[in-house]
C-alpha atoms as a printed R data frame, in Angstrom:
   type eleno elety resid chain resno       x      y      z
1  ATOM     1    CA   MET     A     1   0.000  0.000  0.000
2  ATOM     2    CA   GLY     A     2   1.261  3.508 -0.808
3  ATOM     3    CA   ASP     A     3   1.993  6.399  1.477
4  ATOM     4    CA   LYS     A     4  -0.884  8.199  3.139
5  ATOM     5    CA   THR     A     5  -2.128 11.438  1.604
6  ATOM     6    CA   LYS     A     6  -0.570 14.301  3.582
7  ATOM     7    CA   ILE     A     7  -2.945 17.102  4.571
8  ATOM     8    CA   LEU     A     8  -2.006 20.420  6.146
9  ATOM     9    CA   TYR     A     9  -5.066 21.632  8.067
10 ATOM    10    CA   ALA     A    10  -5.139 25.241  9.345
11 ATOM    11    CA   GLU     A    11  -7.876 25.753 11.940
12 ATOM    12    CA   ASP     A    12  -7.930 28.020 14.995
13 ATOM    13    CA   ASN     A    13 -11.100 26.524 16.490
14 ATOM    14    CA   ALA     A    14  -9.895 23.682 18.728
15 ATOM    15    CA   THR     A    15 -13.231 21.842 18.649
16 ATOM    16    CA   ALA     A    16 -13.485 21.922 14.851
17 ATOM    17    CA   ALA     A    17  -9.836 20.877 14.534
18 ATOM    18    CA   MET     A    18 -10.415 17.914 16.853
19 ATOM    19    CA   ILE     A    19 -13.572 16.745 15.069
20 ATOM    20    CA   TYR     A    20 -12.235 17.034 11.520
21 ATOM    21    CA   SER     A    21  -8.854 15.596 12.509
22 ATOM    22    CA   GLU     A    22 -10.531 12.501 13.904
23 ATOM    23    CA   ILE     A    23 -12.677 12.073 10.788
24 ATOM    24    CA   LEU     A    24  -9.775 12.531  8.363
25 ATOM    25    CA   GLU     A    25  -7.360 10.322 10.292
26 ATOM    26    CA   GLU     A    26  -9.973  7.553 10.531
27 ATOM    27    CA   ALA     A    27 -10.373  7.875  6.738
28 ATOM    28    CA   GLY     A    28  -6.660  7.115  6.403
29 ATOM    29    CA   TYR     A    29  -5.127 10.554  5.847
30 ATOM    30    CA   SER     A    30  -1.936 11.816  7.464
31 ATOM    31    CA   LEU     A    31  -2.892 15.117  9.068
32 ATOM    32    CA   THR     A    32  -0.890 18.001 10.496
33 ATOM    33    CA   VAL     A    33  -2.869 20.777 12.215
34 ATOM    34    CA   ALA     A    34  -1.755 24.411 12.417
35 ATOM    35    CA   LYS     A    35  -3.458 26.642 15.006
36 ATOM    36    CA   ASP     A    36  -3.045 29.858 13.004
37 ATOM    37    CA   GLY     A    37  -2.041 31.133  9.589
38 ATOM    38    CA   ASN     A    38   1.548 31.897 10.526
39 ATOM    39    CA   GLU     A    39   2.114 28.344 11.757
40 ATOM    40    CA   ALA     A    40   0.382 27.006  8.634
41 ATOM    41    CA   TRP     A    41   2.709 28.997  6.373
42 ATOM    42    CA   HIS     A    42   5.766 27.767  8.281
43 ATOM    43    CA   LEU     A    43   4.606 24.145  8.024
44 ATOM    44    CA   TYR     A    44   3.753 24.588  4.337
45 ATOM    45    CA   GLU     A    45   7.280 25.761  3.615
46 ATOM    46    CA   THR     A    46   8.960 22.923  5.545
47 ATOM    47    CA   ALA     A    47   7.260 19.909  3.915
48 ATOM    48    CA   GLU     A    48   5.446 18.718  0.802
49 ATOM    49    CA   TRP     A    49   1.682 18.430  1.042
50 ATOM    50    CA   ASP     A    50  -0.911 16.601 -1.052
51 ATOM    51    CA   ILE     A    51  -3.840 18.756  0.093
52 ATOM    52    CA   LEU     A    52  -4.138 22.060  1.958
53 ATOM    53    CA   LEU     A    53  -7.260 22.443  4.080
54 ATOM    54    CA   PHE     A    54  -7.774 26.014  5.277
55 ATOM    55    CA   ASP     A    55 -10.180 27.839  7.515
56 ATOM    56    CA   MET     A    56 -10.541 31.333  6.034
57 ATOM    57    CA   ASP     A    57 -10.774 33.298  9.294
58 ATOM    58    CA   LEU     A    58  -7.414 32.567 10.915
59 ATOM    59    CA   PRO     A    59  -5.283 34.701 13.212
60 ATOM    60    CA   GLY     A    60  -2.021 35.809 11.647
61 ATOM    61    CA   LYS     A    61  -2.146 35.051  7.931
62 ATOM    62    CA   ASP     A    62  -5.786 34.412  7.031
63 ATOM    63    CA   GLY     A    63  -6.944 31.806  4.523
64 ATOM    64    CA   HIS     A    64  -7.045 34.299  1.641
65 ATOM    65    CA   GLU     A    65  -3.437 35.311  2.242
66 ATOM    66    CA   LEU     A    66  -2.298 31.700  2.544
67 ATOM    67    CA   ILE     A    67  -3.941 30.810 -0.765
68 ATOM    68    CA   ARG     A    68  -2.362 33.825 -2.458
69 ATOM    69    CA   LEU     A    69   1.094 32.970 -1.101
70 ATOM    70    CA   VAL     A    70   0.848 29.312 -2.163
71 ATOM    71    CA   ARG     A    71  -0.263 30.238 -5.679
72 ATOM    72    CA   GLU     A    72   2.393 32.958 -6.007
73 ATOM    73    CA   LYS     A    73   4.986 30.218 -5.459
74 ATOM    74    CA   GLY     A    74   3.475 28.427 -8.465
75 ATOM    75    CA   ASP     A    75   2.280 25.481 -6.370
76 ATOM    76    CA   GLN     A    76  -0.875 23.887 -7.768
77 ATOM    77    CA   VAL     A    77  -1.546 21.674 -4.730
78 ATOM    78    CA   PRO     A    78  -5.308 21.279 -4.191
79 ATOM    79    CA   ILE     A    79  -6.678 23.739 -1.618
80 ATOM    80    CA   VAL     A    80  -9.944 23.029  0.179
81 ATOM    81    CA   ILE     A    81 -11.695 25.733  2.178
82 ATOM    82    CA   LEU     A    82 -13.403 24.483  5.325
83 ATOM    83    CA   SER     A    83 -14.875 27.488  7.074
84 ATOM    84    CA   SER     A    84 -17.992 28.325  9.015
85 ATOM    85    CA   VAL     A    85 -19.861 31.511  9.737
86 ATOM    86    CA   ASN     A    86 -20.856 32.264 13.320
87 ATOM    87    CA   HIS     A    87 -23.986 34.337 13.793
């Protein structure tokens, strides 16, 4: 069997991070969670990722800035936005 798909997940909500981490790991993905956009950018630059999973409303670099920075580097890694709106 091949290597697990590596996902970088940026999420500042601890509950959401815990729930989605459990779901994705049970589905067989290798997951690394960043608690803010600055940590996510650092992790992005230090490893190769198969999928980037970003909350849009992050402290530090927000999801929009992270997407812009990744694309400016010419990286075409798939980016999935997983974000909620609180009312």
